[in-house]
CSV table of C-alpha atoms in Angstrom, one decimal:
chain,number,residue,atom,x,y,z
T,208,UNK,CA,30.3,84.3,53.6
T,209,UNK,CA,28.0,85.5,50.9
T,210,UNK,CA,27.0,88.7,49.4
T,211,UNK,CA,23.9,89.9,47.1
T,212,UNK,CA,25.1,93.2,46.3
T,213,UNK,CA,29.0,94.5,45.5
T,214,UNK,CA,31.2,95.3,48.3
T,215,UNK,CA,28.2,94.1,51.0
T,216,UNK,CA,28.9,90.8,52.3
T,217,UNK,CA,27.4,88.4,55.2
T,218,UNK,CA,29.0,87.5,59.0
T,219,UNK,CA,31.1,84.4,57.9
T,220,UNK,CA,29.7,81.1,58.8
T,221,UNK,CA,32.1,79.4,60.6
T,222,UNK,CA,31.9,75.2,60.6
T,223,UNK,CA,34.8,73.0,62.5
T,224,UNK,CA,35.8,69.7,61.1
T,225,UNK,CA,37.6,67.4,63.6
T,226,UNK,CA,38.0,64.0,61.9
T,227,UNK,CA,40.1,60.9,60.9
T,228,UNK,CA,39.9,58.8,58.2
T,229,UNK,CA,42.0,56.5,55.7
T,230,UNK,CA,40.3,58.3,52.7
T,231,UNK,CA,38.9,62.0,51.5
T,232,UNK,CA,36.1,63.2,54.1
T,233,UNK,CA,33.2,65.3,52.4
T,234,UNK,CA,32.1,68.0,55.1
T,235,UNK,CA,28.8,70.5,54.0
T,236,UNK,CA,28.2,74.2,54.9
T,237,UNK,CA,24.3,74.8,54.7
T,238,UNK,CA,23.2,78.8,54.6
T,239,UNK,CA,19.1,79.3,54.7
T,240,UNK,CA,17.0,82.2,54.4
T,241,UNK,CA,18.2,84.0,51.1
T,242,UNK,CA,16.1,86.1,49.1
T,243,UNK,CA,15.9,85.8,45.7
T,244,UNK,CA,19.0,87.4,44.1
T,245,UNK,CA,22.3,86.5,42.0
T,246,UNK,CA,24.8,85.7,45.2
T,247,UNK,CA,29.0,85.4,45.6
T,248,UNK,CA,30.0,82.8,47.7
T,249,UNK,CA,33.4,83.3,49.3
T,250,UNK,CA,35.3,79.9,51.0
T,251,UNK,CA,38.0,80.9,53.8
T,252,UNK,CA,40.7,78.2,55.4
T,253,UNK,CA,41.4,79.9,58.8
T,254,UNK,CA,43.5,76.7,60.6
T,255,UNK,CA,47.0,76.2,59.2
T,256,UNK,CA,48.1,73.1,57.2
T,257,UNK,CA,49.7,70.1,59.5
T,258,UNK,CA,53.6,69.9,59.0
T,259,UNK,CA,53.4,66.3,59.3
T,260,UNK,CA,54.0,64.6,55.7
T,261,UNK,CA,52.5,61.4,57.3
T,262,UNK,CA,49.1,63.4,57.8
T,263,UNK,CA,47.0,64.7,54.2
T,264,UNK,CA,44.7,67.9,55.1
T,265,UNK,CA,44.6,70.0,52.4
T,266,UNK,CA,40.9,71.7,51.5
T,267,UNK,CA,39.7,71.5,48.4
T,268,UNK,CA,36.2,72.9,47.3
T,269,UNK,CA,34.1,70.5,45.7
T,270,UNK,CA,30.5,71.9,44.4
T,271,UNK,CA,28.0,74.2,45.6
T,272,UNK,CA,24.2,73.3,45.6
T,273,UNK,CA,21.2,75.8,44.7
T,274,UNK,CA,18.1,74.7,46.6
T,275,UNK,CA,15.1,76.1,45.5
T,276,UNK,CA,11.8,76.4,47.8
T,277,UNK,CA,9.5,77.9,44.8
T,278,UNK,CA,6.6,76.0,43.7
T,279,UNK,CA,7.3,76.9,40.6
T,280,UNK,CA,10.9,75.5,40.1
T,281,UNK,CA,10.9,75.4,36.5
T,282,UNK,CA,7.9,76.2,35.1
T,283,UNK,CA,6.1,75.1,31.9
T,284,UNK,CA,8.1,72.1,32.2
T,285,UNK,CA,6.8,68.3,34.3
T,286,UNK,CA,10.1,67.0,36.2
T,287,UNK,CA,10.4,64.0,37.8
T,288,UNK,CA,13.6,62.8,40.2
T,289,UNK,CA,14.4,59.1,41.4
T,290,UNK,CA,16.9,57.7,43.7
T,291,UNK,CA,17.3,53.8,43.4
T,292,UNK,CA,19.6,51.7,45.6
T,293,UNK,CA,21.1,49.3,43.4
T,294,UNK,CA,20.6,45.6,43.7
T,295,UNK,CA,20.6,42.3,42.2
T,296,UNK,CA,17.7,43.4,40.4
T,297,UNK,CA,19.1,47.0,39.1
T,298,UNK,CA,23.0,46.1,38.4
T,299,UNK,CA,23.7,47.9,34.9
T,300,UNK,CA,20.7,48.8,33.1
T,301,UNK,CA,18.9,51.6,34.5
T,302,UNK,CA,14.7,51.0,35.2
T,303,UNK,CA,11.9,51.8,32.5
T,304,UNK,CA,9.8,54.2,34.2
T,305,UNK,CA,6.1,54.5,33.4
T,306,UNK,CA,3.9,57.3,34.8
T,307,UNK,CA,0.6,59.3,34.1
T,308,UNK,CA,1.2,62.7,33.5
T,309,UNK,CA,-1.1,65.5,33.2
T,310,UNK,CA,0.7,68.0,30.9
T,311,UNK,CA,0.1,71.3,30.6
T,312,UNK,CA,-2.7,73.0,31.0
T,313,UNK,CA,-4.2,75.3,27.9
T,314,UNK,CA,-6.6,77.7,26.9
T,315,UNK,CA,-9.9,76.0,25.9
T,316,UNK,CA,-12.6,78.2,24.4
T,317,UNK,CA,-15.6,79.2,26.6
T,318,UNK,CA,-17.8,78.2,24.4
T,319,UNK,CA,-19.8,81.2,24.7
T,320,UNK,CA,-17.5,84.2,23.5
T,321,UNK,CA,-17.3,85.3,19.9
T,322,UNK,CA,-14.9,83.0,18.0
T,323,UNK,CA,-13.2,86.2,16.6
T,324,UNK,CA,-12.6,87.4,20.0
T,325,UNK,CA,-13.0,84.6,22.4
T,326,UNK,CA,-12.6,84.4,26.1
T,327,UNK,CA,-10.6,81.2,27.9
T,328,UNK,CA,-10.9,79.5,30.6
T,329,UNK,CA,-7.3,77.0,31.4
T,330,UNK,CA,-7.6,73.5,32.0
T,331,UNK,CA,-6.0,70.3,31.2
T,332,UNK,CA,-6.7,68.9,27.6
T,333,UNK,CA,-5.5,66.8,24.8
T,334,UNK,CA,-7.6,69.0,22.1
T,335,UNK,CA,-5.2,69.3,19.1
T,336,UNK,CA,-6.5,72.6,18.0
T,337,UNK,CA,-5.6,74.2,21.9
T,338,UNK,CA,-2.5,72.2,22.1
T,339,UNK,CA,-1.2,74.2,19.2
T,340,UNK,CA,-2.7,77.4,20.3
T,341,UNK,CA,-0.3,76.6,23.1
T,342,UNK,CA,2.9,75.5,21.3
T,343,UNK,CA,2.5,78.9,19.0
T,344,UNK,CA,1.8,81.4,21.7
T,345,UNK,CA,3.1,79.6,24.8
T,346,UNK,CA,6.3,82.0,26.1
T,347,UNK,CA,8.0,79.3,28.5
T,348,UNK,CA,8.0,76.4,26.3
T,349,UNK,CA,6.6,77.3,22.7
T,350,UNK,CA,7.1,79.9,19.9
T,351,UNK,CA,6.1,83.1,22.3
T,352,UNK,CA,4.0,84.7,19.4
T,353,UNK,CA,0.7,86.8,20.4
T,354,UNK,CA,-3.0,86.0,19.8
T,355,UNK,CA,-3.0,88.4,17.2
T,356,UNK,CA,-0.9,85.9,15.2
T,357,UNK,CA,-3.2,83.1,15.4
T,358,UNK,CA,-6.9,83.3,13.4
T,359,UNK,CA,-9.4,82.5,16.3
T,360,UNK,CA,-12.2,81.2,14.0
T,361,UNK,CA,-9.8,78.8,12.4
T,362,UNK,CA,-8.7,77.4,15.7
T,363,UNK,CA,-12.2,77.5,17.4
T,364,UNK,CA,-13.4,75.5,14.3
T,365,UNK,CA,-10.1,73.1,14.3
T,366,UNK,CA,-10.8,72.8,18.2
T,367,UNK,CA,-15.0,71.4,17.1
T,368,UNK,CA,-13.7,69.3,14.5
T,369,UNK,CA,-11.3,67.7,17.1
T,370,UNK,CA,-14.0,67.5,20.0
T,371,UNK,CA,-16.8,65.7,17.7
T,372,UNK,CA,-17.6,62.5,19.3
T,373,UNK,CA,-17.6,59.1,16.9
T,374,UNK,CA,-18.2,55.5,17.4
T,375,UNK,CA,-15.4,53.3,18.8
T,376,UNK,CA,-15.3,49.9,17.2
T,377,UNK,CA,-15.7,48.1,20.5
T,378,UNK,CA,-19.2,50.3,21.2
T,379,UNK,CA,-19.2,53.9,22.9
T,380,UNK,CA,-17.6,56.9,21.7
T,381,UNK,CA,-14.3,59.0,21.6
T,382,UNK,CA,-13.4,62.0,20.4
T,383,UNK,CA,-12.3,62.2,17.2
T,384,UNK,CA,-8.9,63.1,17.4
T,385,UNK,CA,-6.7,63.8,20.8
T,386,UNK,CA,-2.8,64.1,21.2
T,387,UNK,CA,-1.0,63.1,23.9
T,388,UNK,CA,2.7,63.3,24.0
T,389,UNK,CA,6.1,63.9,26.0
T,390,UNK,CA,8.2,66.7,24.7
T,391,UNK,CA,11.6,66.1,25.4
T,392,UNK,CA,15.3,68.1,24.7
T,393,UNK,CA,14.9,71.0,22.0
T,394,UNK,CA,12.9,71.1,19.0
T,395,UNK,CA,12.1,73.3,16.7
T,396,UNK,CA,8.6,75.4,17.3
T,397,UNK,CA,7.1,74.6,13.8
T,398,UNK,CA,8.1,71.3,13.8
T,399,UNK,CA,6.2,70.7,17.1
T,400,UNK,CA,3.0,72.6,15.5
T,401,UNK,CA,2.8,70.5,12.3
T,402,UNK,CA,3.1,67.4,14.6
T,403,UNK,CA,0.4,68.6,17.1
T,404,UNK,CA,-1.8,69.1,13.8
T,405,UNK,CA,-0.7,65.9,11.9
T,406,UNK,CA,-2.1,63.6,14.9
T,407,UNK,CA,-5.8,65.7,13.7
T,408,UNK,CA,-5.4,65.1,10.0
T,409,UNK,CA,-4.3,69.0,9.9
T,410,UNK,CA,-2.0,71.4,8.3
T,411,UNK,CA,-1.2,75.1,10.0
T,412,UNK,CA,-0.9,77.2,7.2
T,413,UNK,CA,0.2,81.0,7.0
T,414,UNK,CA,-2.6,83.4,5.7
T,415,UNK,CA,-2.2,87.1,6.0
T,416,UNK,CA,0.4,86.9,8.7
T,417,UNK,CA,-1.7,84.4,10.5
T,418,UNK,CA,-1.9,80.8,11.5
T,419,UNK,CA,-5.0,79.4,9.8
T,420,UNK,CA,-6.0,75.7,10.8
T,421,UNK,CA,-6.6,73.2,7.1
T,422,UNK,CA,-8.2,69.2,8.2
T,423,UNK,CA,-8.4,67.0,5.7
T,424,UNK,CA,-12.2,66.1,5.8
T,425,UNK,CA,-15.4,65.8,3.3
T,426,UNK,CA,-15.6,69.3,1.7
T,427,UNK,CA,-19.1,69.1,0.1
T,428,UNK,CA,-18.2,72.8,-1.9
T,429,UNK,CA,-15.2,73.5,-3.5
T,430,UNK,CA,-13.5,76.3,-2.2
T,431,UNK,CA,-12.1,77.7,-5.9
T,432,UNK,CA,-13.2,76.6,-9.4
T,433,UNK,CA,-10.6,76.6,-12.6
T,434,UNK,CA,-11.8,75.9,-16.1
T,435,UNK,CA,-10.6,76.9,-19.4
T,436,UNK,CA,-11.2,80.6,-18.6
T,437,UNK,CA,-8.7,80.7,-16.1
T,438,UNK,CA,-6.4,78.2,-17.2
T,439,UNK,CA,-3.0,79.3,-18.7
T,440,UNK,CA,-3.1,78.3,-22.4
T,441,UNK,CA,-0.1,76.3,-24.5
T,442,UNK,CA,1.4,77.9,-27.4
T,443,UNK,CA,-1.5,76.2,-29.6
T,444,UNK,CA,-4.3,77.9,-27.3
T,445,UNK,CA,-5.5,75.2,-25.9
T,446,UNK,CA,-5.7,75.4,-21.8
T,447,UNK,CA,-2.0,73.3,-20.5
T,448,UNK,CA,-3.5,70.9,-17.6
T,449,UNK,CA,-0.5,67.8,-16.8
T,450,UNK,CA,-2.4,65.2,-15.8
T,451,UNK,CA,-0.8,62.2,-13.9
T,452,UNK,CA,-2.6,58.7,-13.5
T,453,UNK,CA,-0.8,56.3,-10.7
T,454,UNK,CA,-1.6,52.6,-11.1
T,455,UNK,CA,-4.0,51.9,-8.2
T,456,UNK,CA,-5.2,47.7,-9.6
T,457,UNK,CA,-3.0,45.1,-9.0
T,458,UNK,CA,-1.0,46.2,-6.1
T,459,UNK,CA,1.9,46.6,-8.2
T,460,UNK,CA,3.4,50.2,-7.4
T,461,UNK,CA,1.3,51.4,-4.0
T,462,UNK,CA,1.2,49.8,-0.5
T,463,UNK,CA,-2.4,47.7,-0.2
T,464,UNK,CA,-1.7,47.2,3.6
T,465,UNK,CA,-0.7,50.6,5.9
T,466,UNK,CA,0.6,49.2,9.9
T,467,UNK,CA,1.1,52.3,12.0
T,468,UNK,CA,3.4,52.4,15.4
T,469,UNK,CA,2.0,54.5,18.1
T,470,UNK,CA,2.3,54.8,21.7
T,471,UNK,CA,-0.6,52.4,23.9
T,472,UNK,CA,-1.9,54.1,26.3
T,473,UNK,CA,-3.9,51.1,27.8
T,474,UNK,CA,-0.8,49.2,27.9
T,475,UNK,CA,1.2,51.9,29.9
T,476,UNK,CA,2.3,53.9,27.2
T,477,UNK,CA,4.0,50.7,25.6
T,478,UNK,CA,4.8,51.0,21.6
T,479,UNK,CA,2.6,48.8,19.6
T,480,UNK,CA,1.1,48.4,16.1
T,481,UNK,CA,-2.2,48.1,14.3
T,482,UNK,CA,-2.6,47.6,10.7
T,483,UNK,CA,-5.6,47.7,7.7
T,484,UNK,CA,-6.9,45.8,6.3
T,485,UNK,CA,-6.5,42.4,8.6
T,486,UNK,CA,-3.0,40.6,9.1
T,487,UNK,CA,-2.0,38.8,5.3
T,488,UNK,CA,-5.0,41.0,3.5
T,489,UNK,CA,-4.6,43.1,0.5
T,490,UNK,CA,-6.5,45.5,-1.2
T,491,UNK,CA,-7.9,43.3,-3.8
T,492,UNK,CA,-7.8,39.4,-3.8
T,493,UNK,CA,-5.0,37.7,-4.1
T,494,UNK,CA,-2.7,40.5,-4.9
T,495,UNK,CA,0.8,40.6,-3.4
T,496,UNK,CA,1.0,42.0,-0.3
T,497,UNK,CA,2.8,45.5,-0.2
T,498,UNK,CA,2.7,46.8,3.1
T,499,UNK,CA,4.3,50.4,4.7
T,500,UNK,CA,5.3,51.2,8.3
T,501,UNK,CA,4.2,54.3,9.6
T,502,UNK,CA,4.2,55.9,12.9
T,503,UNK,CA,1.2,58.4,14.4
T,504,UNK,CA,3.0,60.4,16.9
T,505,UNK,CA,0.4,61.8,19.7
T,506,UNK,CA,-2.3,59.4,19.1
T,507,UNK,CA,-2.7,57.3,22.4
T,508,UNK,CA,-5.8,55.4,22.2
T,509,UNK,CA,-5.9,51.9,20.2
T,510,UNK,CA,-9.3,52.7,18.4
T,511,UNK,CA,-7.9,56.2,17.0
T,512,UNK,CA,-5.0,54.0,16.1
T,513,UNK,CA,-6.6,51.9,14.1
T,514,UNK,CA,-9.1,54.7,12.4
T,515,UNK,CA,-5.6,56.0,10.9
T,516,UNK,CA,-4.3,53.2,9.9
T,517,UNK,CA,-7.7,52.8,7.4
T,518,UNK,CA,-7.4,56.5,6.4
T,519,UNK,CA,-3.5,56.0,5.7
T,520,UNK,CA,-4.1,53.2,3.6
T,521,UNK,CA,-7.0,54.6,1.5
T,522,UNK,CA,-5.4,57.0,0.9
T,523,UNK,CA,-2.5,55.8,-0.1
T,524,UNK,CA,-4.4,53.6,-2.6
T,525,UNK,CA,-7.5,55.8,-3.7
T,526,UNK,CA,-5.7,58.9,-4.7
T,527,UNK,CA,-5.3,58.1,-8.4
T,528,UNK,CA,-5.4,61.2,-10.2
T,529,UNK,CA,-3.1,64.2,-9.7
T,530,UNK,CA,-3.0,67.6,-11.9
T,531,UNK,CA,-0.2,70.6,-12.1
T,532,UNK,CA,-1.6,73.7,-14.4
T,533,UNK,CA,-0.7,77.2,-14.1
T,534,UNK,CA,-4.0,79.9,-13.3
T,535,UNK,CA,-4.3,83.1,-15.6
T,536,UNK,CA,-5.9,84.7,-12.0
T,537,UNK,CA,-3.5,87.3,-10.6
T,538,UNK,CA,-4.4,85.7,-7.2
T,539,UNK,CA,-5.9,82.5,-5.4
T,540,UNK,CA,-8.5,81.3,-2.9
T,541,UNK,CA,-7.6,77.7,-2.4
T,542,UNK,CA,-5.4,77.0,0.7
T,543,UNK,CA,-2.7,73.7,0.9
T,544,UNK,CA,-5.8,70.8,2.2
T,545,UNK,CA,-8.3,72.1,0.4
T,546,UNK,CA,-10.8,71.4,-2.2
T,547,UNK,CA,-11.0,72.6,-5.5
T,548,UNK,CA,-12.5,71.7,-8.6
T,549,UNK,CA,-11.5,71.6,-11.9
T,550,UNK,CA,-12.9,71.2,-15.5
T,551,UNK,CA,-11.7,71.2,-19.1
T,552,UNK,CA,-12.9,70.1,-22.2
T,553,UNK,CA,-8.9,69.4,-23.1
T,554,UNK,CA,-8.7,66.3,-21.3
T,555,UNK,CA,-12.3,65.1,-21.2
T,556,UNK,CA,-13.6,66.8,-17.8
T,557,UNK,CA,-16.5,68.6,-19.5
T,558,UNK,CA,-17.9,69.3,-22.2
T,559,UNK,CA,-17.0,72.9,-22.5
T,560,UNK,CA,-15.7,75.6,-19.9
T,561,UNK,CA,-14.4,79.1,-20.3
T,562,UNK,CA,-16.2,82.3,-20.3
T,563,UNK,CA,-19.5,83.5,-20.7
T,564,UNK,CA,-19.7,86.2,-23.7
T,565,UNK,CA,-23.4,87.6,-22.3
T,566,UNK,CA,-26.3,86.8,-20.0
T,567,UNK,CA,-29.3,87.9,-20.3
T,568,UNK,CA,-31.9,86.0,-17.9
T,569,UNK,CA,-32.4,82.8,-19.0
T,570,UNK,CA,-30.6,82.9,-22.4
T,571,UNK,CA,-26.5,83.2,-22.1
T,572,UNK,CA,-23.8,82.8,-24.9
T,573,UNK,CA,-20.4,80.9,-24.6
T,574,UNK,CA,-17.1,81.5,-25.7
T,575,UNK,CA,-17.2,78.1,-27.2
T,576,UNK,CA,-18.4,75.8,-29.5
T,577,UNK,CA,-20.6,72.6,-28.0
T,578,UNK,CA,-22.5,70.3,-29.3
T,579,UNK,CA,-25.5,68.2,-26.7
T,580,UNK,CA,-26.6,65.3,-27.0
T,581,UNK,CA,-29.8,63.6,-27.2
T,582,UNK,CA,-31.0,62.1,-24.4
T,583,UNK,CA,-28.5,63.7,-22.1
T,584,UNK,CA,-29.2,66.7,-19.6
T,585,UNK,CA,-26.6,68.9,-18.9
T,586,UNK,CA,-25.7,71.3,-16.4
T,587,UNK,CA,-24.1,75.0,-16.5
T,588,UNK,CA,-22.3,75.8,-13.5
T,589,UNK,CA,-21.0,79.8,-13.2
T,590,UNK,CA,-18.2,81.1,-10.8
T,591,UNK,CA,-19.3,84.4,-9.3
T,592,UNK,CA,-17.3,86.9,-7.9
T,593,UNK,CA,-16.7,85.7,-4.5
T,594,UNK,CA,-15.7,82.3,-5.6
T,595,UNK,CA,-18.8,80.4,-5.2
T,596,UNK,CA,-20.5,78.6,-7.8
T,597,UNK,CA,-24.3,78.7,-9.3
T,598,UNK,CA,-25.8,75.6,-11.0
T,599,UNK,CA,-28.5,75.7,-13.8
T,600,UNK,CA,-30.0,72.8,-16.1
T,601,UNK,CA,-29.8,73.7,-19.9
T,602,UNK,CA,-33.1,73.5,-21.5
T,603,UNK,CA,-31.9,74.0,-25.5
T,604,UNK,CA,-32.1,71.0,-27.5
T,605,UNK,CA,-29.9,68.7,-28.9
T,606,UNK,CA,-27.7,69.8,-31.5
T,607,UNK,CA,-24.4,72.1,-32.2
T,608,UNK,CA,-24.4,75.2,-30.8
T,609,UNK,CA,-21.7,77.9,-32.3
T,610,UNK,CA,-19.4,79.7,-30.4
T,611,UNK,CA,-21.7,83.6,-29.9
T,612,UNK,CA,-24.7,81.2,-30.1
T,613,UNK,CA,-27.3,81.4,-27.3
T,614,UNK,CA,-28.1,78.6,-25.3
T,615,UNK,CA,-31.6,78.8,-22.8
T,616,UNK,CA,-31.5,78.0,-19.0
T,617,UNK,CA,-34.0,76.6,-16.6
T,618,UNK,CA,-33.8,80.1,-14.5
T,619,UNK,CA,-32.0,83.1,-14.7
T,620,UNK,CA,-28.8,83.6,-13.3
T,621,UNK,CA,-28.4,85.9,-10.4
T,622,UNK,CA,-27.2,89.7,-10.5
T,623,UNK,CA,-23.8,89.0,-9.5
T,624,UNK,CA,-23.0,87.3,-12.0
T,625,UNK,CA,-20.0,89.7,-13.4
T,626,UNK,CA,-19.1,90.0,-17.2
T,627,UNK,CA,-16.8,86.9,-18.8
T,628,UNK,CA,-18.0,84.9,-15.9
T,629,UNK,CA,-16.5,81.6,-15.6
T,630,UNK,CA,-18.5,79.0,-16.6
T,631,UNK,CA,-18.4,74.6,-16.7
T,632,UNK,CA,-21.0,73.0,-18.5
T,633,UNK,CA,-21.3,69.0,-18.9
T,634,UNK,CA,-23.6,66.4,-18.5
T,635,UNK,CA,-25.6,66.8,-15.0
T,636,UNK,CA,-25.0,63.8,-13.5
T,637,UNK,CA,-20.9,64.8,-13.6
T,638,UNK,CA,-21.0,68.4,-13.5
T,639,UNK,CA,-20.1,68.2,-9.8
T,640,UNK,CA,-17.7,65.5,-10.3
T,641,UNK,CA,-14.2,66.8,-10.8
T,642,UNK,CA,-12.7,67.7,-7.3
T,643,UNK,CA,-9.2,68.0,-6.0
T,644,UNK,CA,-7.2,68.5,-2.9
T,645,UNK,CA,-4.9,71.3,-3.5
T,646,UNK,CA,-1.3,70.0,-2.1
């Protein structure tokens, strides 16, 4: 007998057992055509207990079984169920079980739509940039927070990077990054973002309230430049820049050799390894090998494998040069990934920088002393406003050049050029030259 609402209950199903056996007998009550609803289930003995002690009857209740018709059992989620007979061949260990699966399916831009605003259509991918739309804004499965906390551009732009096709080393093409994973038990929602993004060389950042998308890739403009003007000063007044060199000849304090683990798909999902540069090679010849183990979760495919094992391990060796200095600007541009570029005459990185005292067309006055060259051209490069940066060859000749002393330009500087404008001024050839990844 069951019942869906208080005090309302069912006819009672009524099920005879007439049996014998040596040991306990299992006997099962079956009730189709339920409606969806939270049920009690009542269990009723109605035949007495035998007297004999020689005979065991007693009734005990042992489980009861939801089945569920829906075709949507447990959404969000890919389940799989196996009964195996054992054998000779299955005795204690259970089977390894290898399967494709689709996944889930996302939102992939249309393509067409504004990337502020865009429209979706769902299919099945392995695009970072829509995985992690997914595992942010995904209520079933992933953090459950609305669009409006995601910036579209970003992701739409994340979601290109990721799509752009590149050579494979064995001939044709792949896209350049792709993650393809199995979520299992709990994890933590952010965690499962920054993985997502890792696999894509990728940080999710916060910005305004927002999850902005930061890749690691060639950034041919910085996105902030610092210079004496807008560098905190020491007690002596001289910009405070810490400077750290890490020993990159010789192999003796970074790895030369970077072998990642990852997760084969041509091999069924198998883990297996690839490692740069070649089996017993180091950076330079004849140096001691030093090599790290890493693993790549989400990367699949052997040639996108092996890409990340070469960007692991030149980067491990090639970033040499690391700088900590506190800003006089009451606020920043530069995001965690990003570039920026920096210059001082304090440690060598130009010849002057700080701010401009006027500008008048093609003539401008610094706040500091410099003294050019013969020979050498140099370059004057000025922050405006928004951040971005103007170039312009000097023209004076060589000699000092007093601090309030004009120097002369190729061409005028444009309008927006604001008072006390920043300014970097070096030889031309390494003007351009001092870029940074903030961290």
């Amino acid at each position: 007998m069951v019942s869906g609402t208080p005090g309302s209950w069912s006819a009672w199903t009524v099920t005879t057992v007439t049996r014998a056996e040596r040991s306990e007998l299992f006997s099962t009550v079956r009730i189709d055509n339920l409606t969806l609803g939270t049920y009690d289930v009542q269990v009723e003995r109605v035949s007495a207990e035998s007297p004999d002690q020689t005979i065991a009857d007693a009734m005990l209740w042992d489980a009861m079984v939801e089945v569920l018709y829906a075709e949507n059992t447990y959404p969000g989620s890919a389940l799989l169920a196996l009964e195996i007979t054992a054998g000779e061949q299955i005795n204690a260990n259970a089977p390894r079980i290898s399967l494709a699966c689709k996944g889930v399916k996302a939102r992939v831009w249309d393509g067409v739509s504004a990337t502020t605003s865009p429209e979706w259509n769902t299919a099945w991918t392995s695009n970072n940039a829509y995985l992690a739309l997914e595992v942010i804004t995904n209520a079933d499965w992933g953090m459950g927070e609305p669009d409006t906390a995601v910036d579209m551009a970003s992701l739409i732009e994340f979601a290109g990077h990721c799509d752009e096709l590149v050579e494979k080393s064995g001939g044709g093409t792949r896209p350049r990054y792709t993650f393809n994973q199995v979520l299992v038990g709990d994890s933590d929602g952010v965690d499962i973002l920054r993985r997502v993004c890792a696999a894509a060389r990728t940080i999710p950042v916060r910005r305004n309230g927002r999850w902005a998308f930061v890749t690691d890739k060639v950034m041919d403009t910085p996105v902030e430049v610092f210079g004496d003007g807008s560098v905190a000063a020491d007690d002596s007044g001289a910009s405070s820049i810490e400077v750290t060199y890490k020993d990159t000849t010789g192999g003796r304090t970074t790895p030369n050799r970077v072998v990642v683990q990852f997760e084969d798909a041509a091999r069924g999902g198998e883990t297996d390894t690839i490692g740069w540069p070649a089996v017993g090679t180091g950076w330079l010849s004849g140096e001691q090998i030093r090599e790290k183990p890493d693993r790549v979760d989400g990367i699949t495919d052997r040639d996108q494998a092996a890409a990340e094992a070469v960007y692991r391990a030149k980067r491990e060796r090639l970033r040499a040069k690391a700088v900590r200095f506190t800003t006089t600007r009451p606020m920043v541009t530069v995001q965690p990934g990003e570039r920026f570029d920096l210059s001082s005459h304090v440690v060598g990185w130009s010849l002057s920088s700080g701010r401009l005292k006027t500008n008048a067309g093609t003539s401008v006055t610094l706040d500091e002393p410099v003294e050019l060259e013969d020979g050498t051209t140099y370059a004057l490069r000025v922050q405006l406003d928004d951040g971005t940066t103007v170039t312009r060859t000097v023209t004076s000749g060589a000699g000092a050049i007093a601090a309030g002393q004009s120097i002369t330009l190729n061409a005028t500087l444009p309008d927006g050029v604001p008072d006390m404008a920043e300014y970097q001024l070096g030889p031309a050839a390494a003007i351009a030259k001092l870029p940074f990844k903030s961290q």
